[in-house]
Coordinates of C-alpha atoms in Angstrom, one line a residue:
M1 CA -51.6 -28.4 22.1
S2 CA -50.3 -28.0 18.6
V3 CA -48.5 -30.4 16.8
G4 CA -47.6 -28.6 13.8
A5 CA -43.7 -27.2 13.0
D6 CA -42.5 -24.4 15.0
L7 CA -40.9 -22.7 11.6
V8 CA -42.1 -23.6 7.8
M9 CA -40.2 -22.5 5.0
I10 CA -41.9 -22.6 1.5
N11 CA -42.1 -22.0 -2.0
G12 CA -38.2 -21.5 -2.6
R13 CA -34.9 -23.3 -3.7
V14 CA -33.6 -25.4 -0.7
L15 CA -30.4 -26.5 -1.4
T16 CA -30.1 -29.7 1.0
V17 CA -26.5 -30.2 0.1
D18 CA -27.1 -33.9 1.2
A19 CA -25.0 -36.6 -0.6
A20 CA -26.8 -36.1 -4.3
F21 CA -26.8 -32.3 -3.9
T22 CA -30.8 -32.4 -3.7
I23 CA -32.7 -29.0 -4.7
A24 CA -36.4 -28.9 -2.7
E25 CA -39.0 -26.6 -2.2
A26 CA -39.5 -26.3 1.5
L27 CA -38.7 -27.6 4.6
A28 CA -40.2 -27.6 8.3
V29 CA -38.1 -27.0 11.6
R30 CA -38.9 -28.7 15.3
A31 CA -37.4 -27.8 18.4
G32 CA -34.5 -26.6 16.5
R33 CA -34.2 -29.7 14.1
I34 CA -34.9 -30.0 10.9
V35 CA -38.2 -32.6 11.0
A36 CA -38.9 -32.6 7.0
V37 CA -37.8 -31.5 3.6
G38 CA -39.5 -31.7 0.3
S39 CA -42.3 -30.0 -1.8
D40 CA -44.7 -27.6 -0.6
A41 CA -47.2 -29.9 -0.9
E42 CA -45.7 -32.5 1.6
I43 CA -44.9 -29.6 3.9
R44 CA -48.2 -27.5 4.0
P45 CA -49.2 -30.1 6.2
L46 CA -47.2 -29.1 9.5
I47 CA -48.1 -25.6 9.3
G48 CA -50.1 -25.5 12.7
P49 CA -51.6 -22.6 14.5
D50 CA -48.5 -21.5 15.7
T51 CA -46.1 -21.8 12.9
T52 CA -44.2 -19.2 11.7
V53 CA -44.3 -19.3 7.8
I54 CA -41.6 -18.0 5.7
D55 CA -42.6 -17.6 1.9
L56 CA -39.3 -17.9 0.3
A57 CA -40.8 -16.6 -2.7
G58 CA -38.2 -18.4 -4.9
R59 CA -35.0 -17.6 -2.9
S60 CA -32.7 -20.1 -2.0
A61 CA -31.8 -21.4 1.5
L62 CA -29.2 -23.6 2.6
P63 CA -27.2 -24.6 5.5
G64 CA -26.2 -22.4 7.9
I65 CA -22.4 -21.4 6.8
D66 CA -19.6 -22.5 8.7
D67 CA -16.4 -20.3 8.5
S68 CA -14.1 -23.2 9.5
H69 CA -11.0 -20.9 10.4
L70 CA -12.3 -17.5 11.6
H71 CA -10.3 -15.8 14.3
A72 CA -13.6 -14.2 15.8
C73 CA -12.5 -12.6 18.6
A74 CA -9.8 -10.9 16.8
F75 CA -12.0 -10.2 14.3
G76 CA -14.4 -8.2 16.4
A77 CA -10.9 -6.5 18.3
T78 CA -9.4 -5.9 15.2
R79 CA -12.5 -3.6 14.4
P80 CA -13.8 -0.1 15.2
P81 CA -14.4 0.9 18.4
L82 CA -11.5 -1.2 19.3
A83 CA -9.2 -0.4 16.8
V84 CA -8.6 1.6 13.9
D85 CA -9.7 0.3 10.5
V86 CA -6.7 0.9 8.2
S87 CA -7.8 -1.7 5.3
H88 CA -8.8 -1.2 1.8
P89 CA -11.0 0.7 1.2
A90 CA -11.3 2.7 4.0
V91 CA -7.9 4.2 3.1
G92 CA -5.8 4.3 0.2
S93 CA -2.5 6.0 1.0
I94 CA 0.3 6.0 4.2
A95 CA -1.3 9.2 4.4
D96 CA -5.0 8.0 4.8
I97 CA -3.2 5.5 7.2
T98 CA -1.8 8.0 9.6
A99 CA -4.6 10.4 9.5
A100 CA -6.8 7.5 10.8
V101 CA -4.4 6.4 13.5
A102 CA -4.6 10.2 14.2
R103 CA -8.0 10.7 15.0
H104 CA -8.2 7.6 16.6
A105 CA -5.5 8.1 19.1
A106 CA -7.2 11.3 20.0
T107 CA -10.1 9.1 21.0
L108 CA -7.9 7.0 23.7
P109 CA -6.9 7.6 27.0
P110 CA -3.2 9.1 27.7
N111 CA -0.6 6.1 26.8
A112 CA -3.4 3.9 25.5
W113 CA -1.8 1.6 22.8
V114 CA -3.3 2.2 19.3
I115 CA -4.2 -0.9 17.8
G116 CA -5.4 -0.8 13.9
N117 CA -5.8 -3.5 11.5
G118 CA -5.6 -4.4 7.5
W119 CA -3.0 -2.4 5.7
D120 CA -2.2 -3.7 2.3
V121 CA 0.7 -2.3 0.2
G122 CA -0.9 -3.3 -2.7
Y123 CA -3.4 -0.7 -2.3
L124 CA -1.6 2.3 -0.7
A125 CA -0.9 4.9 -3.2
E126 CA 2.8 5.6 -1.8
C127 CA 4.0 1.7 -2.3
G128 CA 3.1 1.8 -5.9
P129 CA 1.0 -0.4 -8.3
P130 CA -1.6 -1.5 -7.8
A131 CA -2.6 1.5 -6.5
A132 CA -3.3 4.3 -9.3
G133 CA -1.0 7.0 -9.4
G134 CA 1.4 5.8 -6.9
S135 CA 5.1 7.6 -6.6
G136 CA 6.5 4.4 -5.1
P137 CA 7.0 2.1 -4.6
R138 CA 8.2 2.3 -0.8
T139 CA 7.6 0.3 2.0
P140 CA 5.7 2.0 5.5
H141 CA 8.1 3.0 8.1
R142 CA 8.1 4.1 11.7
R143 CA 8.7 7.7 10.9
D144 CA 5.3 7.8 9.2
L145 CA 3.5 7.3 12.1
D146 CA 6.3 9.3 14.4
A147 CA 5.0 12.4 13.0
V148 CA 1.0 12.0 14.0
V149 CA 1.5 9.9 17.1
H150 CA 4.6 9.4 18.9
D151 CA 3.8 9.9 22.6
R152 CA 2.1 6.7 22.6
P153 CA 2.8 3.5 21.3
V154 CA 1.2 2.7 17.8
L155 CA 0.4 -1.0 16.4
L156 CA -0.9 -1.7 13.1
Y157 CA -1.5 -5.2 12.0
E158 CA -0.9 -6.0 8.1
F159 CA -4.0 -7.4 6.8
T160 CA -2.3 -11.3 6.4
G161 CA -1.5 -10.9 10.1
H162 CA 2.1 -11.9 9.4
T163 CA 3.4 -8.4 9.4
A164 CA 3.2 -5.4 12.1
W165 CA 3.9 -1.8 11.6
L166 CA 5.3 0.0 14.8
N167 CA 5.9 3.8 15.2
S168 CA 9.5 4.4 17.4
R169 CA 7.5 4.3 20.9
A170 CA 6.0 1.1 20.2
L171 CA 9.6 -0.4 19.0
E172 CA 10.8 1.2 22.4
L173 CA 8.5 -0.5 24.6
A174 CA 9.0 -3.9 22.9
G175 CA 12.6 -3.6 23.5
I176 CA 13.8 -3.3 19.8
D177 CA 17.0 -1.5 18.7
R178 CA 19.2 -2.0 16.0
H179 CA 21.2 -4.3 18.3
T180 CA 17.9 -6.6 18.8
V181 CA 18.3 -10.2 17.3
A182 CA 14.9 -11.7 15.5
P183 CA 13.7 -14.9 17.4
P184 CA 13.4 -17.9 15.4
G185 CA 11.0 -17.8 12.4
G186 CA 11.2 -13.6 13.0
I187 CA 12.3 -10.9 10.8
I188 CA 13.0 -7.5 12.2
E189 CA 13.5 -5.2 9.2
L190 CA 16.1 -2.8 8.9
D191 CA 16.8 0.6 7.0
P192 CA 20.0 1.1 5.2
D193 CA 21.4 2.6 8.6
G194 CA 20.5 -0.6 10.1
E195 CA 17.7 0.9 12.5
P196 CA 14.4 -0.7 12.8
T197 CA 12.2 0.3 10.1
G198 CA 9.2 -0.2 12.5
L199 CA 8.3 -3.3 10.4
L200 CA 8.2 -7.0 12.2
R201 CA 7.6 -10.1 10.2
E202 CA 6.0 -13.4 11.0
G203 CA 7.7 -14.5 14.4
A204 CA 9.4 -11.4 15.3
Q205 CA 5.7 -9.9 16.0
N206 CA 5.9 -12.4 19.5
L207 CA 8.2 -9.4 20.6
V208 CA 5.7 -6.8 20.6
N209 CA 2.9 -8.8 21.7
A210 CA 4.2 -9.5 24.8
A211 CA 4.3 -5.6 25.6
V212 CA 0.7 -5.2 24.3
P213 CA -1.8 -5.3 27.6
P214 CA -4.1 -8.0 27.2
M215 CA -7.7 -6.9 26.4
T216 CA -10.3 -6.7 29.5
R217 CA -12.8 -9.5 29.5
A218 CA -15.1 -7.0 29.2
D219 CA -13.2 -6.2 25.9
R220 CA -12.8 -10.0 24.5
E221 CA -16.5 -10.3 25.4
R222 CA -18.0 -7.4 23.5
A223 CA -15.3 -8.4 20.6
I224 CA -17.1 -11.8 20.4
R225 CA -20.6 -10.5 20.5
A226 CA -19.1 -7.9 17.7
A227 CA -18.1 -11.2 15.5
V228 CA -20.9 -12.9 16.0
A229 CA -23.5 -10.4 14.9
I230 CA -21.4 -9.6 11.7
C231 CA -21.5 -13.3 11.0
H232 CA -25.4 -13.7 11.0
A233 CA -25.5 -10.6 8.6
E234 CA -23.4 -12.9 6.7
G235 CA -25.7 -15.9 7.2
I236 CA -22.9 -18.0 9.2
T237 CA -24.0 -20.1 12.4
G238 CA -20.3 -21.6 13.0
F239 CA -17.0 -21.2 12.7
T240 CA -13.5 -22.5 13.7
E241 CA -11.6 -20.1 16.6
P242 CA -8.1 -21.2 15.5
G243 CA -5.9 -20.5 18.1
L244 CA -6.9 -20.2 21.6
G245 CA -5.8 -21.7 24.6
P246 CA -3.8 -22.1 27.9
G247 CA -0.2 -22.3 26.5
G248 CA -0.4 -19.6 24.0
G249 CA -2.4 -16.9 22.1
S250 CA -4.4 -15.6 19.3
L251 CA -2.0 -14.7 16.3
F252 CA -3.7 -10.7 17.1
L253 CA -4.7 -11.1 21.1
G254 CA -1.4 -12.4 22.9
A255 CA -1.2 -14.6 25.8
A256 CA -4.7 -14.7 26.7
G257 CA -6.2 -17.4 24.7
A258 CA -7.5 -19.2 27.8
E259 CA -9.4 -16.2 29.0
T260 CA -10.9 -15.6 25.4
L261 CA -12.2 -19.3 25.7
A262 CA -13.5 -19.0 29.4
V263 CA -16.0 -15.8 27.7
Y264 CA -16.8 -18.1 25.1
A265 CA -17.8 -20.5 27.3
D266 CA -19.9 -18.1 29.6
L267 CA -21.6 -17.0 26.7
A268 CA -22.6 -20.6 25.6
R269 CA -23.3 -21.3 29.4
S270 CA -26.0 -18.4 29.3
G271 CA -27.2 -18.6 26.1
E272 CA -26.1 -15.6 24.0
L273 CA -23.0 -17.7 21.8
D274 CA -26.0 -18.2 18.8
A275 CA -23.3 -19.6 17.2
R276 CA -21.5 -23.3 16.8
V277 CA -17.9 -22.5 17.9
S278 CA -14.9 -25.5 17.3
V279 CA -11.5 -24.2 18.9
L280 CA -8.6 -25.2 18.1
L281 CA -5.5 -24.7 20.9
L282 CA -2.5 -22.8 20.0
P283 CA 0.2 -24.6 22.7
L284 CA 3.1 -22.9 20.9
A285 CA 4.2 -19.7 19.9
M286 CA 5.7 -19.4 16.5
G287 CA 9.3 -20.4 16.8
E288 CA 9.1 -21.7 20.6
A289 CA 10.7 -24.8 21.2
A290 CA 8.9 -28.2 21.5
D291 CA 10.3 -29.4 24.4
V292 CA 7.6 -27.6 26.1
L293 CA 4.6 -28.9 24.3
P294 CA 3.7 -32.5 26.3
E295 CA 3.5 -30.4 29.3
R296 CA 1.1 -28.1 27.9
L297 CA -0.7 -30.8 26.0
A298 CA -1.5 -32.5 29.4
A299 CA -2.7 -29.2 30.3
P300 CA -6.4 -28.8 31.9
L301 CA -8.7 -26.6 30.1
P302 CA -10.2 -23.8 31.6
E303 CA -12.6 -24.4 34.3
G304 CA -16.1 -24.9 33.4
I305 CA -15.4 -25.6 29.8
G306 CA -16.5 -29.4 30.1
D307 CA -20.0 -28.0 31.5
V308 CA -20.7 -26.7 28.1
D309 CA -23.2 -28.1 25.2
P310 CA -20.5 -29.6 22.6
R311 CA -22.8 -28.2 20.2
L312 CA -22.1 -24.8 21.0
L313 CA -18.7 -24.9 21.9
R314 CA -16.1 -27.8 21.3
V315 CA -11.7 -27.8 21.7
L316 CA -11.3 -30.3 19.3
G317 CA -7.2 -29.9 18.7
V318 CA -4.3 -27.6 18.4
K319 CA -2.8 -25.4 16.1
V320 CA 0.8 -25.5 14.9
F321 CA 2.8 -22.8 12.5
A322 CA 5.0 -24.7 10.5
D323 CA 6.0 -21.4 7.9
G324 CA 4.9 -17.8 6.9
I325 CA 3.2 -17.0 3.6
P326 CA 4.3 -16.2 0.4
P327 CA 3.3 -12.9 -0.2
S328 CA 5.7 -12.1 2.4
R329 CA 8.6 -14.9 1.0
T330 CA 8.6 -16.2 4.2
A331 CA 6.9 -19.7 2.9
W332 CA 9.3 -22.2 2.7
M333 CA 9.3 -23.1 -0.8
H334 CA 11.1 -26.0 -3.1
E335 CA 12.1 -23.2 -5.9
E336 CA 13.4 -19.7 -5.2
Y337 CA 10.8 -16.6 -5.0
V338 CA 11.5 -14.3 -7.9
G339 CA 14.6 -12.2 -6.9
G340 CA 15.6 -15.0 -4.8
G341 CA 15.3 -16.9 -1.4
N342 CA 13.0 -20.1 -0.7
G343 CA 12.1 -18.6 2.7
C344 CA 12.2 -21.4 5.4
L345 CA 10.0 -23.1 8.2
C346 CA 9.4 -20.8 11.2
M347 CA 10.1 -23.5 13.7
H348 CA 12.8 -23.3 16.5
G349 CA 16.2 -24.4 14.9
S350 CA 19.1 -22.5 12.9
T351 CA 18.9 -24.8 10.2
D352 CA 16.2 -26.3 7.8
A353 CA 16.6 -29.8 9.0
L354 CA 16.5 -28.9 12.5
R355 CA 13.5 -27.1 11.8
V356 CA 12.0 -29.8 10.2
D357 CA 12.8 -32.2 13.1
E358 CA 11.0 -29.7 15.6
L359 CA 8.0 -30.5 13.1
R360 CA 8.3 -33.5 13.3
T361 CA 8.2 -33.6 17.1
I362 CA 5.8 -31.1 17.5
V363 CA 3.2 -33.4 15.0
R364 CA 4.0 -36.3 16.9
H365 CA 3.7 -35.5 20.6
A366 CA 0.2 -33.9 19.5
H367 CA -0.9 -37.0 17.6
A368 CA -0.1 -39.6 20.0
A369 CA -1.9 -37.2 23.0
G370 CA -5.4 -37.6 20.8
H371 CA -5.6 -34.1 19.0
Q372 CA -7.0 -33.2 16.1
I373 CA -3.9 -31.0 14.2
G374 CA -4.2 -27.9 11.8
V375 CA -1.2 -26.7 10.6
H376 CA -1.0 -23.5 9.3
V377 CA 1.4 -24.3 6.0
T378 CA 1.7 -22.3 2.8
G379 CA 5.2 -23.2 1.1
D380 CA 5.3 -26.3 -1.0
Q381 CA 8.6 -27.7 0.7
A382 CA 6.9 -27.0 4.2
I383 CA 3.5 -28.9 3.0
D384 CA 5.9 -31.9 1.8
A385 CA 7.4 -31.8 5.1
L386 CA 4.6 -31.7 7.1
V387 CA 2.7 -34.5 5.3
E388 CA 5.7 -36.9 5.7
A389 CA 5.4 -36.0 9.5
F390 CA 1.9 -36.7 9.4
T391 CA 2.5 -40.0 8.3
E392 CA 5.3 -40.8 10.3
A393 CA 3.2 -39.9 13.6
A394 CA 0.2 -41.8 12.0
A395 CA 2.5 -44.7 11.8
A396 CA 3.9 -44.6 15.1
H397 CA 0.8 -44.1 17.0
P398 CA -1.9 -45.3 14.8
R399 CA -5.8 -44.0 15.5
E400 CA -8.7 -44.1 13.6
D401 CA -10.3 -40.7 12.1
E402 CA -7.8 -38.4 13.3
R403 CA -8.9 -35.6 10.6
H404 CA -5.7 -33.9 11.1
Y405 CA -5.5 -30.9 8.1
V406 CA -3.5 -28.5 6.2
I407 CA -4.4 -24.6 7.1
H408 CA -4.4 -22.5 4.1
G409 CA -2.2 -25.1 1.6
D410 CA -1.5 -22.4 -0.8
F411 CA 1.4 -24.8 -2.7
C412 CA 0.3 -28.1 -2.0
T413 CA 1.9 -30.6 -4.7
P414 CA 0.0 -33.3 -6.0
R415 CA 2.1 -35.9 -4.1
S416 CA 1.1 -34.3 -0.7
L417 CA -2.6 -34.0 -1.8
R418 CA -2.4 -37.8 -2.3
T419 CA -0.8 -38.6 0.9
L420 CA -3.7 -36.6 2.5
A421 CA -6.6 -38.3 0.5
E422 CA -5.3 -41.6 1.2
H423 CA -5.6 -40.8 5.3
G424 CA -8.8 -38.8 5.4
W425 CA -6.9 -35.6 6.2
G426 CA -7.8 -32.5 4.7
V427 CA -6.6 -29.2 3.2
N428 CA -8.6 -25.7 4.4
M429 CA -8.2 -23.0 1.7
N430 CA -8.8 -19.3 1.4
P431 CA -10.5 -18.4 -2.0
A432 CA -11.2 -14.9 -0.9
I433 CA -7.6 -14.5 -0.2
K434 CA -6.7 -15.8 -3.6
W435 CA -9.1 -12.9 -5.3
T436 CA -7.4 -10.5 -3.3
I437 CA -3.9 -10.9 -3.9
A438 CA -3.9 -13.0 -7.5
D439 CA -2.0 -9.9 -9.1
L440 CA 0.4 -9.7 -6.0
M441 CA 1.6 -13.0 -6.7
D442 CA 2.7 -13.1 -10.4
G443 CA 5.7 -11.0 -9.3
V444 CA 6.4 -12.8 -5.9
V445 CA 6.4 -16.6 -7.4
G446 CA 6.4 -16.0 -11.0
P447 CA 2.8 -16.4 -13.2
E448 CA 2.8 -20.1 -13.7
R449 CA 3.1 -20.6 -9.9
S450 CA 0.9 -17.9 -9.1
A451 CA -1.9 -19.2 -10.9
Y452 CA -1.6 -23.0 -9.2
Q453 CA -1.9 -21.2 -6.1
W454 CA -4.6 -22.9 -4.3
P455 CA -5.3 -25.6 -6.2
V456 CA -8.7 -26.4 -5.0
R457 CA -9.9 -28.7 -8.1
S458 CA -6.8 -30.5 -7.8
A459 CA -7.3 -31.4 -3.9
V460 CA -11.0 -32.1 -5.1
Q461 CA -10.1 -34.7 -7.5
A462 CA -7.7 -36.6 -5.5
G463 CA -10.6 -37.3 -2.9
I464 CA -10.1 -34.6 -0.3
A465 CA -13.3 -33.0 1.2
V466 CA -11.7 -29.4 1.0
T467 CA -13.0 -26.6 3.2
A468 CA -13.5 -22.7 2.3
S469 CA -12.8 -20.4 5.0
S470 CA -12.1 -16.2 5.2
D471 CA -9.3 -16.3 7.9
A472 CA -10.8 -13.1 9.3
P473 CA -9.8 -10.4 10.0
I474 CA -7.5 -11.3 7.1
T475 CA -10.5 -11.0 5.0
H476 CA -14.3 -10.3 5.8
P477 CA -16.3 -13.4 6.0
D478 CA -18.4 -13.0 3.3
W479 CA -18.9 -16.9 1.6
R480 CA -20.8 -15.5 -1.1
R481 CA -17.5 -14.0 -2.4
G482 CA -15.4 -17.1 -1.5
V483 CA -17.8 -19.4 -3.7
S484 CA -17.5 -17.0 -6.4
A485 CA -13.8 -16.6 -6.4
M486 CA -13.6 -20.7 -6.4
M487 CA -15.9 -20.6 -9.7
L488 CA -14.0 -17.8 -11.4
R489 CA -10.5 -18.0 -10.1
E490 CA -9.6 -13.6 -10.7
S491 CA -8.0 -11.3 -9.6
K492 CA -9.9 -8.5 -7.4
A493 CA -7.5 -6.0 -8.6
T494 CA -7.6 -6.5 -13.0
G495 CA -10.2 -9.0 -12.9
K496 CA -7.6 -11.4 -15.2
P497 CA -7.6 -15.0 -14.7
S498 CA -5.4 -16.9 -12.2
G499 CA -5.2 -20.5 -12.8
P500 CA -9.1 -21.2 -14.5
E501 CA -7.9 -24.9 -14.6
Q502 CA -8.7 -25.0 -10.6
C503 CA -12.1 -23.6 -11.1
V504 CA -14.7 -25.4 -9.3
D505 CA -18.5 -25.9 -9.9
L506 CA -21.4 -24.6 -7.3
A507 CA -21.8 -27.4 -5.7
T508 CA -18.4 -28.2 -4.8
A509 CA -17.8 -24.5 -3.3
V510 CA -21.0 -24.9 -1.3
R511 CA -20.1 -28.1 0.5
A512 CA -16.5 -26.3 1.3
Y513 CA -18.4 -24.2 3.8
T514 CA -21.3 -26.6 5.0
I515 CA -20.9 -30.2 4.7
N516 CA -17.2 -30.4 4.2
A517 CA -16.7 -27.8 7.3
A518 CA -19.0 -30.1 9.6
R519 CA -16.5 -32.9 8.9
Q520 CA -13.3 -31.3 9.9
D521 CA -15.5 -30.5 13.2
F522 CA -16.2 -34.4 13.2
A523 CA -19.9 -33.1 13.1
E524 CA -21.4 -34.2 9.8
D525 CA -24.2 -36.4 11.6
W526 CA -26.0 -33.3 13.0
K527 CA -25.1 -30.0 11.3
G528 CA -23.4 -29.2 7.9
S529 CA -26.8 -30.2 5.6
L530 CA -30.7 -29.4 5.6
E531 CA -31.7 -32.9 6.4
V532 CA -33.8 -34.7 8.8
G533 CA -32.6 -34.9 12.2
K534 CA -30.0 -32.1 12.0
V535 CA -29.9 -28.9 13.4
A536 CA -31.5 -26.0 12.1
D537 CA -29.0 -23.6 11.3
I538 CA -30.2 -21.9 7.7
C539 CA -29.0 -19.1 5.5
V540 CA -31.7 -17.6 3.4
L541 CA -30.3 -15.7 0.0
A542 CA -32.1 -12.8 -1.4
G543 CA -32.1 -14.6 -4.6
D544 CA -31.8 -18.0 -6.5
L545 CA -27.9 -18.9 -5.6
T546 CA -28.7 -21.6 -8.5
T547 CA -29.3 -20.0 -11.6
A548 CA -26.9 -16.8 -10.6
T549 CA -23.8 -16.4 -12.4
P550 CA -20.7 -16.9 -9.9
H551 CA -20.4 -12.8 -10.4
E552 CA -24.0 -12.4 -9.3
I553 CA -23.2 -14.8 -6.6
A554 CA -20.9 -12.4 -5.0
E555 CA -23.4 -9.6 -4.9
L556 CA -26.1 -11.8 -3.2
P557 CA -27.7 -10.3 0.0
V558 CA -28.4 -12.5 3.0
A559 CA -31.8 -12.2 3.7
L560 CA -32.2 -14.3 6.5
T561 CA -30.3 -16.4 9.4
V562 CA -31.8 -19.2 11.5
F563 CA -29.3 -20.4 14.3
D564 CA -31.2 -23.6 16.5
G565 CA -34.7 -23.3 14.9
R566 CA -34.8 -19.3 15.6
I567 CA -34.1 -16.3 13.7
V568 CA -31.5 -14.2 14.5
Y569 CA -30.8 -12.2 11.5
S570 CA -33.1 -10.3 9.4
A571 CA -32.5 -7.9 6.3

């Protein structure tokens, strides 16, 4: 019987991401675990007759990437063939979108919904800058879609997921007209004649989501498989699926999170998942009253979830929506946006005080029930209110190491960063979104606040184990672009620096996608670094990550992805 390793990588740059960020030459894997890391001379004796040997030839190997906030099922579902791609650069104008919608509609059965994802007014010619030659500015309208598809509903999600664009038929099926009152935390945009434009923001999207037929189980499985395959091609071996559960639905998929969770469990049991998935449940829809929360938190998980290997699939806690997003001016800010308005919490309640009380109630219930809590929150005033709610809940129900965290945290104040660090709470940031919207935000919050948005360095200096994620399908799950963005803080549209004082080094950026993400999952003892005894999840790049410039890092291809000791992707 062979005593050699199953897999050996030699002659490379092995970024272990251990405490010292040690760089080795080689590593060995047996039975899905790292059994040795060191020099070529130390690892070569572990090569046996049945060992697969990979000569890295100077390329970099690092821990399998953990995208710690990735709507995987939604990501797969909002891509062709299940949906039409209306994102940049696939489209560059409203005319491009309507043409794509018409083509996609022609492939669907009669009366089927036309679903799409990814439109961004910043890259639509009719909507003005930064698209060249814009004749705008104007915003998308239901009439644009009506002109090409009027006999069936069309629903197109903006790239942020916080605005939906509907045609007239979709508005009709959702029961939305000039008299419809937006739900708490939502906005139904109206034209000068008082008629809906077709744009629904934040919680108003719930009106149309409720009208969309749920995805079939087969389509959910298809979407998850597609997303995992894309992750493998990006070197990603694990992710957090934020927003599934029996009490609610995902932001994009409606109220069928329990079925999606069951599909994940089936794939894990059959050995077909090939990813480490952590789940946050979504017990409340945006703006829904907290009085139903205790009952939902007490509801059992779908049958069979407990039978799954927890290193493949685990439910860790709950997700909460606290406010909107700054580009839509729906994040709750201390100072007004350019042009006025502060936004507000998207909680149930008619005043700021009532909404803050609702947030405190939700956090108190979820904390007392023993859950990890991840909260979508972006505005500085909303973040301060949330951190106070965390602090009050922790004082009322002391727990050890709950690891609550802020999701996005665009405008975390220094005070909130200090408090988060003191309690061991985290912040999950989105550097590729920063790269995408930096110039846009100058006109929304002013250059000074725009430069501060996503203060990664301040958070790290405060003592927070910052995590970084794509928020796919908001951005593509390209972690190299994220690392580059954390190191450069440049704009996608112009290349202009935006808050260079918040730049971080390579080690900090890589930790945000590996060991810090493992910590968010309470799993840093068995994943997140290439150390002896940990799972053999490995990403190999076609180049040397340690000598590449930040701009070059963004272009480094993934050469190989190893999951649990098995090669699951090879370029």
